[in-house]
Coordinates of C-alpha atoms in Angstrom, one line a residue:
Chain X
M152 CA -10.5 -55.9 46.3
F153 CA -6.8 -55.1 46.3
H154 CA -7.1 -54.0 49.9
D155 CA -8.7 -57.3 50.8
V156 CA -5.9 -59.2 49.1
V157 CA -3.2 -57.3 50.9
L158 CA -4.9 -57.9 54.2
V159 CA -5.2 -61.6 53.5
S160 CA -1.5 -61.8 52.6
H161 CA -0.5 -60.1 55.8
D162 CA -2.8 -62.2 57.9
N163 CA -1.3 -65.3 56.4
E164 CA 2.4 -64.6 56.4
D165 CA 3.1 -67.6 58.6
Q166 CA 1.4 -70.0 56.2
E167 CA 3.8 -69.8 53.3
D168 CA 4.0 -73.6 53.3
K169 CA 0.5 -73.8 52.2
P170 CA 0.3 -71.6 49.0
N171 CA -2.7 -73.4 47.5
E172 CA -4.8 -73.0 50.7
I173 CA -3.9 -69.3 50.8
H174 CA -4.8 -68.9 47.2
D175 CA -8.1 -70.5 47.7
E176 CA -8.8 -68.5 50.7
V177 CA -8.0 -65.3 48.9
L178 CA -10.2 -66.2 45.9
K179 CA -13.0 -67.1 48.3
R180 CA -12.8 -63.8 50.1
V181 CA -12.5 -61.8 46.9
N182 CA -15.5 -63.5 45.4
K183 CA -17.5 -63.0 48.6
S184 CA -16.7 -59.3 48.7
G185 CA -17.6 -58.9 44.9
V186 CA -21.2 -58.1 45.4
R187 CA -20.5 -56.1 48.6
K188 CA -17.8 -54.1 46.7
S189 CA -20.2 -53.4 43.9
I190 CA -22.9 -52.2 46.3
H191 CA -20.4 -50.1 48.1
A192 CA -19.2 -48.5 44.9
I193 CA -22.7 -47.8 43.6
T194 CA -23.8 -46.3 46.9
T195 CA -20.6 -44.3 47.3
Y196 CA -21.1 -42.7 43.9
A197 CA -24.8 -42.1 44.5
I198 CA -24.1 -40.5 47.9
K199 CA -21.5 -38.3 46.3
N200 CA -24.0 -37.1 43.7
L201 CA -26.7 -36.6 46.3
K202 CA -24.3 -34.6 48.5
H203 CA -23.7 -32.3 45.5
S204 CA -27.4 -31.7 44.8
L205 CA -28.2 -31.3 48.5
R206 CA -25.8 -28.4 48.6
Y207 CA -28.6 -26.6 46.7
P208 CA -31.8 -27.3 48.6
G209 CA -33.6 -24.4 46.8
S210 CA -33.1 -26.3 43.6
W211 CA -35.1 -29.3 44.8
L212 CA -37.9 -27.0 45.9
Y213 CA -37.7 -25.1 42.6
W214 CA -38.1 -28.2 40.5
M215 CA -40.9 -29.4 42.6
L216 CA -42.9 -26.2 42.3
V217 CA -42.1 -24.8 38.8
P218 CA -43.6 -27.7 36.8
M219 CA -46.8 -27.0 38.6
L220 CA -46.9 -23.6 36.7
W221 CA -46.5 -25.5 33.4
L222 CA -49.8 -27.2 34.1
V223 CA -51.9 -24.1 34.4
P224 CA -52.0 -23.2 30.6
Y225 CA -53.4 -26.7 29.9
A226 CA -56.3 -26.1 32.3
F227 CA -57.2 -22.8 30.7
Q228 CA -56.7 -24.2 27.2
G229 CA -59.1 -27.0 28.0
R230 CA -61.6 -24.5 29.4
A231 CA -61.5 -22.4 26.2
L232 CA -62.1 -25.4 24.0
I233 CA -65.0 -27.4 25.6
E234 CA -67.8 -26.9 28.0
G235 CA -67.2 -28.6 31.4
T236 CA -64.2 -30.4 32.7
E237 CA -64.7 -33.7 30.8
S238 CA -63.6 -34.6 27.3
D239 CA -65.2 -37.4 25.3
F240 CA -61.9 -38.2 23.5
F241 CA -60.0 -38.6 26.8
R242 CA -62.9 -40.7 28.2
Q243 CA -62.8 -43.0 25.2
F244 CA -59.0 -43.4 24.9
G245 CA -57.5 -42.2 28.2
G246 CA -59.6 -44.1 30.6
T247 CA -61.0 -40.8 32.2
G248 CA -62.8 -37.8 30.8
D249 CA -61.0 -35.5 33.3
Y250 CA -58.4 -34.1 30.9
F251 CA -56.7 -32.0 33.6
S252 CA -56.0 -34.9 35.9
Y253 CA -54.7 -36.8 32.9
V254 CA -52.2 -34.0 32.1
A255 CA -51.3 -33.5 35.8
I256 CA -50.3 -37.2 36.2
G257 CA -48.4 -37.0 32.9
I258 CA -46.4 -34.0 34.0
I259 CA -45.5 -35.6 37.4
L260 CA -44.4 -38.8 35.8
F261 CA -42.4 -37.0 33.1
N262 CA -40.0 -36.1 36.0
I263 CA -38.7 -39.7 35.7
V264 CA -38.0 -39.4 32.0
D265 CA -36.4 -36.0 32.6
A266 CA -34.2 -37.5 35.3
A267 CA -33.1 -40.2 32.9
I268 CA -32.2 -37.7 30.2
W269 CA -30.7 -34.8 32.2
G270 CA -29.5 -36.6 35.3
S271 CA -28.1 -40.1 34.7
G272 CA -27.7 -39.8 30.9
N273 CA -25.6 -36.7 31.1
R274 CA -23.7 -37.6 34.3
L275 CA -20.5 -38.7 32.5
R276 CA -20.5 -35.5 30.5
W277 CA -20.8 -33.5 33.7
E278 CA -17.9 -35.4 35.2
Q279 CA -15.9 -34.5 32.1
K280 CA -16.8 -30.9 32.6
S281 CA -15.9 -31.0 36.3
G282 CA -12.5 -32.5 35.4
T283 CA -13.2 -35.7 37.4
F284 CA -14.0 -38.0 34.5
E285 CA -10.5 -39.5 34.1
F286 CA -10.2 -40.2 37.9
L287 CA -13.5 -42.0 37.9
W288 CA -12.6 -44.0 34.9
M289 CA -9.3 -45.1 36.5
S290 CA -10.9 -46.1 39.8
P291 CA -11.2 -49.9 40.4
V292 CA -15.0 -49.9 39.8
S293 CA -16.9 -50.9 36.7
R294 CA -18.5 -48.4 34.4
S295 CA -21.9 -50.1 35.0
E296 CA -21.5 -49.5 38.7
L297 CA -20.8 -45.8 38.0
L298 CA -24.0 -45.5 35.9
L299 CA -26.0 -47.4 38.4
G300 CA -24.8 -45.1 41.1
A301 CA -25.8 -42.1 38.9
S302 CA -29.3 -43.6 38.4
L303 CA -29.6 -44.4 42.1
S304 CA -28.9 -40.8 43.1
E305 CA -31.6 -39.7 40.6
L306 CA -34.0 -42.0 42.5
G307 CA -33.8 -39.8 45.6
W308 CA -34.5 -36.7 43.5
I309 CA -37.5 -38.4 41.7
V310 CA -39.1 -39.6 44.9
F311 CA -38.9 -36.2 46.5
V312 CA -40.1 -34.2 43.5
C313 CA -42.9 -36.7 42.5
T314 CA -44.2 -37.1 46.1
G315 CA -44.3 -33.3 46.6
Q316 CA -46.1 -32.7 43.3
F317 CA -48.5 -35.5 43.9
L318 CA -49.4 -34.1 47.4
I319 CA -49.8 -30.5 46.0
L320 CA -52.1 -31.7 43.2
N321 CA -54.0 -34.0 45.4
S322 CA -54.9 -31.1 47.7
I323 CA -56.0 -29.0 44.6
L324 CA -57.8 -31.6 42.6
S325 CA -59.2 -33.6 45.5
W326 CA -58.2 -36.9 44.2
S327 CA -59.2 -39.7 46.5
F328 CA -57.1 -42.8 46.2
T329 CA -57.3 -46.0 48.3
I330 CA -54.2 -47.6 49.9
V331 CA -54.2 -50.3 47.2
Q332 CA -54.2 -47.7 44.4
V333 CA -51.3 -45.8 46.0
L334 CA -49.3 -49.1 46.5
L335 CA -50.0 -50.1 42.8
A336 CA -48.9 -46.6 41.7
M337 CA -45.7 -47.0 43.7
L338 CA -45.1 -50.4 42.1
V339 CA -45.5 -48.7 38.6
I340 CA -42.8 -46.1 39.6
L341 CA -40.5 -48.9 40.8
V342 CA -40.8 -50.8 37.6
T343 CA -40.4 -47.6 35.5
L344 CA -37.1 -47.1 37.3
I345 CA -35.8 -50.3 35.7
G346 CA -36.5 -48.5 32.4
L347 CA -34.7 -45.4 33.8
F348 CA -31.5 -47.5 34.4
G349 CA -31.6 -48.9 30.9
F350 CA -32.3 -45.6 29.3
S351 CA -29.4 -44.0 31.3
F352 CA -27.0 -46.6 29.8
L353 CA -28.4 -46.0 26.3
F354 CA -28.2 -42.3 26.6
A355 CA -24.8 -42.2 28.2
S356 CA -23.5 -44.3 25.2
I357 CA -24.8 -41.7 22.8
I358 CA -23.3 -38.9 24.9
L359 CA -19.9 -40.7 24.8
V360 CA -20.0 -40.6 21.0
F361 CA -21.4 -37.2 20.3
K362 CA -19.7 -35.3 23.2
E363 CA -21.9 -32.1 22.8
P364 CA -25.0 -33.3 24.7
G365 CA -27.0 -30.0 24.9
T366 CA -28.7 -30.3 21.5
L367 CA -29.2 -34.1 21.7
T368 CA -30.7 -33.8 25.2
E369 CA -33.1 -31.1 24.2
L370 CA -34.1 -33.0 21.0
T371 CA -34.7 -36.2 23.0
E372 CA -36.7 -34.4 25.6
A373 CA -38.8 -32.6 23.0
S374 CA -39.4 -35.8 21.0
L375 CA -40.4 -37.8 24.1
N376 CA -42.8 -35.0 25.1
I377 CA -44.6 -35.6 21.8
L378 CA -44.3 -39.4 21.6
L379 CA -45.3 -40.3 25.1
P380 CA -48.8 -40.1 26.6
V381 CA -47.9 -37.2 28.8
R382 CA -50.7 -34.8 27.8
Y383 CA -52.9 -36.8 25.5
P384 CA -53.7 -40.4 24.7
L385 CA -51.5 -41.8 21.9
Q386 CA -54.5 -42.5 19.8
V387 CA -54.6 -38.9 18.8
L388 CA -51.3 -39.3 17.0
P389 CA -51.1 -40.4 13.3
S390 CA -50.6 -44.2 13.2
Y391 CA -47.2 -43.9 11.5
I392 CA -45.8 -42.0 14.5
R393 CA -47.9 -43.7 17.2
W394 CA -46.0 -47.0 17.1
V395 CA -42.8 -45.2 18.2
G396 CA -44.6 -44.3 21.4
Y397 CA -45.6 -47.8 22.0
V398 CA -42.1 -49.2 21.9
I399 CA -40.8 -46.8 24.5
P400 CA -41.2 -48.5 27.9
F401 CA -42.0 -45.3 29.7
A402 CA -45.2 -45.1 27.8
Y403 CA -46.5 -48.1 29.7
G404 CA -45.5 -46.5 32.9
F405 CA -47.8 -43.5 32.2
L406 CA -50.6 -45.8 31.0
A407 CA -50.3 -48.2 34.0
F408 CA -50.1 -45.4 36.5
R409 CA -53.3 -43.8 35.1
A410 CA -55.1 -47.2 34.9
F411 CA -54.4 -47.9 38.6
T412 CA -55.2 -44.4 39.8
I413 CA -57.7 -42.2 37.9
A414 CA -59.2 -45.0 35.7
Y415 CA -59.0 -47.8 38.3
N416 CA -58.9 -50.5 35.7
L417 CA -56.9 -53.2 37.4
R418 CA -56.8 -55.7 34.4
L419 CA -55.6 -53.0 32.0
G420 CA -53.1 -51.8 34.6
A421 CA -51.7 -55.3 35.0
L422 CA -51.3 -55.7 31.3
Y423 CA -49.5 -52.3 31.0
I424 CA -47.2 -53.0 34.0
S425 CA -46.2 -56.4 32.4
L426 CA -45.3 -54.7 29.1
L427 CA -43.5 -52.0 31.0
F428 CA -41.4 -54.6 32.9
L429 CA -40.7 -56.6 29.7
L430 CA -39.6 -53.5 27.6
S431 CA -37.6 -52.1 30.6
V432 CA -35.6 -55.3 30.9
I433 CA -35.0 -55.3 27.2
M434 CA -33.9 -51.7 27.4
W435 CA -31.6 -52.4 30.3
I436 CA -29.9 -55.4 28.5
G437 CA -29.6 -53.4 25.3
G438 CA -28.4 -50.3 27.1
V439 CA -25.7 -52.2 29.0
K440 CA -24.5 -54.0 25.9
L441 CA -24.4 -50.8 23.8
F442 CA -22.6 -48.9 26.5
A443 CA -19.9 -51.6 26.8
K444 CA -19.4 -51.6 23.1
I445 CA -19.3 -47.8 22.7
E446 CA -17.0 -47.4 25.7
H447 CA -14.6 -50.0 24.2
R448 CA -14.7 -48.2 20.9
T449 CA -14.1 -44.7 22.3
R450 CA -11.2 -46.1 24.4
S451 CA -9.5 -47.8 21.5
T452 CA -9.8 -44.7 19.3
G453 CA -8.6 -42.5 22.0
Q454 CA -11.8 -40.4 22.0
L455 CA -12.9 -41.3 25.6
G456 CA -11.5 -38.2 27.4
V457 CA -11.8 -35.8 24.4
Y458 CA -13.6 -32.7 25.5
Chain Q
M262 CA -19.7 24.9 11.4
K263 CA -19.5 23.5 14.9
S264 CA -23.0 21.9 14.7
K265 CA -22.0 20.5 11.3
N266 CA -19.0 18.8 12.9
S267 CA -21.0 17.5 15.7
I268 CA -23.5 15.9 13.3
K269 CA -20.6 14.4 11.4
N270 CA -19.2 13.0 14.6
T271 CA -22.5 11.6 15.7
A272 CA -23.0 9.9 12.3
K273 CA -19.5 8.5 12.5
N274 CA -20.1 7.2 16.0
L275 CA -23.3 5.6 15.0
L276 CA -21.7 4.0 12.0
N277 CA -18.9 2.6 14.2
E278 CA -21.5 1.2 16.6
L279 CA -23.3 -0.4 13.7
K280 CA -20.1 -2.0 12.6
G281 CA -19.5 -3.3 16.1
T282 CA -23.0 -4.7 16.3
L283 CA -22.5 -6.4 12.9
A284 CA -19.2 -7.9 14.1
I285 CA -20.9 -9.3 17.2
Y286 CA -23.7 -10.7 15.0
N287 CA -21.3 -12.3 12.6
K288 CA -19.2 -13.8 15.5
A289 CA -22.3 -15.4 17.0
W290 CA -23.3 -17.0 13.7
K291 CA -19.7 -18.2 13.1
I292 CA -19.9 -20.0 16.5
R293 CA -23.3 -21.4 15.8
K294 CA -22.2 -22.7 12.3
R295 CA -19.4 -24.7 14.0
Y296 CA -22.2 -26.9 15.5
P297 CA -24.4 -27.9 12.5
L298 CA -26.5 -30.3 14.6
S299 CA -27.3 -27.5 17.0
L300 CA -28.0 -25.1 14.0
A301 CA -30.5 -27.6 12.6
F302 CA -32.1 -28.2 16.0
F303 CA -32.7 -24.5 16.6
A304 CA -34.2 -24.1 13.2
F305 CA -36.7 -27.0 13.7
A306 CA -37.1 -27.1 17.5
P307 CA -39.9 -24.5 17.5
L308 CA -42.0 -27.0 15.6
L309 CA -41.4 -29.6 18.2
W310 CA -42.3 -27.2 21.0
L311 CA -45.5 -26.3 19.2
L312 CA -46.8 -29.8 18.8
P313 CA -47.7 -30.9 22.4
H314 CA -50.1 -27.9 22.8
L315 CA -51.6 -28.4 19.4
I316 CA -52.1 -32.1 19.8
Y317 CA -53.5 -31.6 23.3
G318 CA -56.0 -29.1 21.9
T319 CA -57.2 -31.5 19.2
A320 CA -57.4 -34.3 21.8
V321 CA -59.5 -32.3 24.2
T322 CA -62.0 -31.3 21.4
G323 CA -61.7 -34.6 19.6
G324 CA -60.9 -32.8 16.4
R325 CA -59.8 -29.5 14.9
Y326 CA -63.0 -27.5 15.5
S327 CA -64.2 -26.2 18.8
A328 CA -67.7 -24.8 19.1
K329 CA -66.8 -23.2 22.5
L330 CA -63.8 -21.3 21.0
E331 CA -66.0 -20.1 18.1
S332 CA -68.6 -18.8 20.6
L333 CA -65.8 -17.0 22.5
I334 CA -63.9 -15.3 19.7
G335 CA -65.7 -16.0 16.5
F336 CA -63.2 -18.5 15.2
G337 CA -63.3 -22.2 15.9
D338 CA -60.1 -23.7 14.3
V339 CA -58.1 -25.0 17.3
L340 CA -54.9 -25.6 15.3
V341 CA -54.7 -22.2 13.6
Y342 CA -55.7 -20.3 16.7
T343 CA -53.3 -22.1 19.0
A344 CA -50.4 -22.2 16.5
L345 CA -50.6 -18.4 15.9
G346 CA -50.3 -17.8 19.6
L347 CA -47.4 -20.2 20.0
V348 CA -45.5 -19.0 17.0
F349 CA -45.6 -15.5 18.4
I350 CA -44.5 -16.4 21.9
A351 CA -41.8 -18.7 20.6
L352 CA -40.2 -15.9 18.7
F353 CA -40.6 -13.6 21.7
H354 CA -39.1 -16.1 24.2
N355 CA -36.2 -17.2 22.0
T356 CA -35.2 -13.6 21.5
M357 CA -35.6 -12.9 25.2
W358 CA -33.4 -15.8 26.3
G359 CA -30.8 -15.3 23.6
T360 CA -30.4 -11.6 24.5
A361 CA -30.6 -12.1 28.3
Y362 CA -27.8 -14.6 28.2
S363 CA -25.6 -12.7 25.7
I364 CA -23.4 -11.1 28.3
R365 CA -23.3 -14.1 30.6
D366 CA -22.1 -16.2 27.7
E367 CA -19.2 -13.8 27.2
E368 CA -18.4 -14.2 30.9
F369 CA -18.4 -18.0 30.5
L370 CA -16.1 -17.9 27.4
G371 CA -13.8 -15.5 29.2
T372 CA -14.2 -12.8 26.6
L373 CA -16.3 -10.3 28.6
D374 CA -13.3 -8.2 29.7
N375 CA -12.1 -7.9 26.1
M376 CA -15.6 -6.9 25.0
Y377 CA -15.8 -4.3 27.6
I378 CA -12.5 -2.6 26.6
A379 CA -13.6 -2.6 22.9
P380 CA -14.5 0.9 21.7
I381 CA -18.2 0.2 21.3
S382 CA -21.2 0.7 23.6
R383 CA -22.6 -2.2 25.8
F384 CA -25.9 -1.8 24.0
S385 CA -24.2 -2.6 20.7
I386 CA -22.9 -5.9 22.2
I387 CA -26.4 -6.7 23.4
L388 CA -28.0 -5.6 20.1
G389 CA -25.6 -7.8 18.1
N390 CA -26.5 -10.8 20.2
S391 CA -30.1 -9.9 20.0
A392 CA -30.0 -9.6 16.2
F393 CA -28.5 -13.1 16.1
A394 CA -31.2 -14.5 18.4
I395 CA -33.9 -12.9 16.3
S396 CA -32.4 -14.2 13.0
Q397 CA -32.1 -17.7 14.4
A398 CA -35.6 -17.7 15.8
A399 CA -36.9 -16.2 12.5
V400 CA -36.0 -19.4 10.7
G401 CA -38.3 -21.5 12.9
C402 CA -40.9 -18.8 12.8
T403 CA -41.0 -18.7 9.0
I404 CA -41.4 -22.5 8.8
Q405 CA -44.2 -22.3 11.4
M406 CA -46.0 -19.5 9.5
I407 CA -45.8 -21.5 6.2
I408 CA -47.5 -24.4 7.9
I409 CA -50.2 -22.1 9.4
G410 CA -50.7 -20.6 5.9
V411 CA -51.3 -24.1 4.5
W412 CA -53.9 -24.9 7.3
Y413 CA -55.6 -21.5 6.7
R414 CA -55.2 -21.5 2.9
D415 CA -58.9 -20.9 2.2
S416 CA -59.2 -17.6 4.0
F417 CA -55.5 -16.6 3.8
N418 CA -55.0 -12.9 3.0
I419 CA -51.6 -11.3 2.3
V420 CA -52.7 -7.9 3.6
N421 CA -53.7 -9.4 6.9
L422 CA -50.3 -11.2 7.1
L423 CA -48.5 -7.9 6.6
L424 CA -50.5 -6.2 9.3
A425 CA -49.8 -9.1 11.6
T426 CA -46.1 -8.7 10.8
V427 CA -46.3 -5.1 12.1
F428 CA -47.3 -6.5 15.5
M429 CA -44.5 -9.0 15.3
V430 CA -41.9 -6.3 14.6
L431 CA -43.2 -4.1 17.4
A432 CA -43.0 -7.0 19.8
I433 CA -39.4 -7.7 18.8
I434 CA -38.6 -4.1 19.6
M435 CA -40.4 -4.4 22.9
V436 CA -38.5 -7.6 23.7
Q437 CA -35.3 -5.5 23.6
G438 CA -36.5 -3.5 26.6
V439 CA -37.6 -6.6 28.5
S440 CA -34.3 -8.3 27.7
M441 CA -32.3 -5.3 29.0
V442 CA -34.0 -5.8 32.3
L443 CA -33.3 -9.5 32.2
V444 CA -29.7 -8.9 31.2
S445 CA -29.3 -6.7 34.3
F446 CA -30.8 -9.5 36.4
V447 CA -28.5 -12.1 35.0
F448 CA -25.6 -9.7 35.4
W449 CA -26.5 -9.3 39.1
Q450 CA -27.5 -12.8 40.0
K451 CA -25.1 -14.6 37.6
E452 CA -27.3 -17.8 37.5
G453 CA -30.5 -15.9 36.9
W454 CA -32.0 -18.5 34.5
R455 CA -34.2 -19.9 37.3
S456 CA -36.0 -16.5 37.7
I457 CA -36.3 -16.1 34.0
L458 CA -37.9 -19.5 33.8
I459 CA -40.4 -18.5 36.4
V460 CA -41.2 -15.3 34.5
H461 CA -41.5 -17.4 31.3
S462 CA -43.8 -20.0 33.0
V463 CA -46.1 -17.3 34.5
L464 CA -46.3 -15.5 31.1
M465 CA -47.5 -18.7 29.6
F466 CA -50.8 -18.4 31.4
L467 CA -51.0 -14.6 31.8
T468 CA -50.7 -14.2 28.0
P469 CA -53.5 -15.3 25.7
I470 CA -51.3 -17.8 23.8
A471 CA -53.5 -20.9 23.5
F472 CA -56.8 -19.4 25.0
P473 CA -58.5 -16.1 25.1
I474 CA -58.2 -14.2 28.4
V475 CA -61.9 -14.3 29.0
V476 CA -61.5 -17.9 30.3
L477 CA -59.2 -16.7 33.1
P478 CA -60.6 -15.9 36.5
N479 CA -61.4 -12.1 36.9
Y480 CA -58.4 -11.3 39.0
L481 CA -56.0 -13.0 36.5
Q482 CA -57.8 -11.2 33.6
G483 CA -56.9 -7.9 35.4
I484 CA -53.2 -8.8 35.6
A485 CA -53.2 -10.1 32.0
K486 CA -54.6 -6.8 30.8
L487 CA -51.5 -5.0 32.3
N488 CA -49.2 -7.3 30.3
P489 CA -48.3 -5.5 27.0
L490 CA -47.7 -9.0 25.5
T491 CA -51.5 -9.6 25.7
F492 CA -52.1 -6.7 23.2
A493 CA -49.2 -7.8 21.0
I494 CA -50.4 -11.3 20.7
E495 CA -54.1 -10.5 20.4
G496 CA -53.3 -7.8 17.8
F497 CA -51.1 -10.2 15.8
R498 CA -53.7 -13.0 15.8
N499 CA -56.7 -10.8 15.2
A500 CA -54.9 -9.0 12.3
F501 CA -54.0 -12.3 10.7
L502 CA -57.5 -13.8 11.1
F503 CA -59.8 -10.9 10.7
G504 CA -57.7 -8.0 9.2
V505 CA -58.2 -4.3 10.0
S506 CA -60.8 -3.7 12.8
F507 CA -61.3 -1.2 15.6
E508 CA -59.9 -3.7 18.1
V509 CA -56.7 -4.3 16.0
M510 CA -56.1 -0.6 15.7
R511 CA -56.7 -0.2 19.5
Y512 CA -54.0 -2.9 20.2
L513 CA -51.7 -1.2 17.7
F514 CA -52.1 2.1 19.5
I515 CA -51.4 0.6 22.9
L516 CA -48.3 -1.1 21.6
I517 CA -47.0 2.1 19.9
V518 CA -47.2 3.8 23.3
A519 CA -45.9 0.9 25.3
V520 CA -42.8 0.0 23.2
P521 CA -40.8 3.2 23.7
I522 CA -41.6 3.2 27.4
L523 CA -40.4 -0.4 27.9
L524 CA -37.3 0.2 25.8
A525 CA -36.4 3.3 27.8
L526 CA -37.1 1.5 31.1
G527 CA -34.8 -1.4 30.0
V528 CA -32.0 0.9 29.1
I529 CA -32.2 2.8 32.4
I530 CA -32.3 -0.3 34.5
F531 CA -29.3 -1.8 32.6
Q532 CA -27.3 1.4 33.1
I533 CA -28.0 1.6 36.8
T534 CA -27.2 -2.1 37.4
E535 CA -24.0 -2.0 35.4
K536 CA -22.9 1.1 37.3
L537 CA -23.6 -0.5 40.6
L538 CA -21.8 -3.7 39.7
R539 CA -18.8 -1.9 38.4
K540 CA -18.7 0.2 41.6
K541 CA -18.7 -3.0 43.8
A542 CA -16.2 -4.7 41.4
L543 CA -18.7 -7.5 40.7
L544 CA -18.9 -7.1 37.0
G545 CA -16.5 -9.7 35.8
Q546 CA -17.1 -12.1 38.8
Y547 CA -17.8 -15.6 37.7

């Protein structure tokens, strides 16, 4: 923005007799470049983060393959508990009796939640650890743009990991999906990402207050593992805990994805995706507002850069 | 006279090592107590880690009882069976991770060099950290065992619990050997946590934690039977559920033989790695 103003001033040195016109022109150009500047800031920060993670290509492959190992115990546990590969409880409440496919999809989608917790949510803390936090905070971009950039870089990661895992499992489990199902599933992921952005803001605010994120991150991840329908339908949880799962937007991401793919229930899928969208938007608005408030508070108390 | 002095010196050295171990143990607890949230989390986290497997088990069967499990092992309570396996493996893994990263943590904090010039053995450093990891994990383990005891209150037997504890103690000694190998690996690779996580993930299905090994394909059953943890976990669970039996005694015998071998192997691998890294001046490299 400053750069633009200087350029405009130089270009118009000969027009000193028309200060109002110049002022208007400057304002016009500044306003015009506002959105462009935001996009530029967001993508620059996202590219910087992606560059960092691309320096370790093994890490991408590792995180695509290792969660596949975590699936195996669930297959054998199921085999030890019931005859056959279909569970009545899963059929009744999960939309499919195939409990292993249910868990497999849950584990793939949990990558998005993981990215929101470990990636974007902890990003500011990592900048603090790298010693680059203050520089970022002083740069002429808004905090929201920084966090959006962080979430955007996680998007690349999520797309790579989820697609890879989906293809591996598809070859093992012989899922057969139509183009429409795949497109609907992609739509669910897209809407879930709105929730990811909101969650990132929310979590980043908490990290700004508590500083030591390790415990908090692990606690959040462990709790979401229980409260979300990752491995089982929420109906199995006691009713006094179940409602918590139903107010987390990600839960509807899991439900909609399964409704469109393995259960193929379009009406239910549409209902879930609407709820997902609604709760994600609420989470985004709430997250942004909370972040602005917390950031203001930590700045005014001098706690922002405290390590 | 000479041998009397040598015994006296050995005893004195051992006492000093013990003091060193205790100092490391106290230091680790002091640091942990500085973060009360973290302390509370590590006490209760094992409960959170247990729940997804337990809830999944009850969801698959649609309740607490499984006829198939009963036909396989003679016991059909999904919650008690799975929880016993998970409690055991959680204690094992927490101790393993805590010990494996003890030296690496000193490197991070910049205190490794000071530790190395302290007049105590490397093993005392590892042992002190390991004792801390065990005591921390024991808090969670005790809470878990109380819950299992409540679930199993009708058939609970204190003698069976004591016998099961013997398996737990043997496994804790065994984990020291495994941890020494992992410490060597972390020492060598620096960021070796990825490999440890792979070992951890593979062990989760090659050990009968939430299912008996008979449900594994034949080739995996063969590998699982080479894994000493299989005998530890089966011995622990069978002792708790059924008490003394020929099978339990067989598992106990296998463990009594395997533990010293694994411990010695761990010590030898650690000594060789440390020597090689010192020779190449890679020991303190960050």
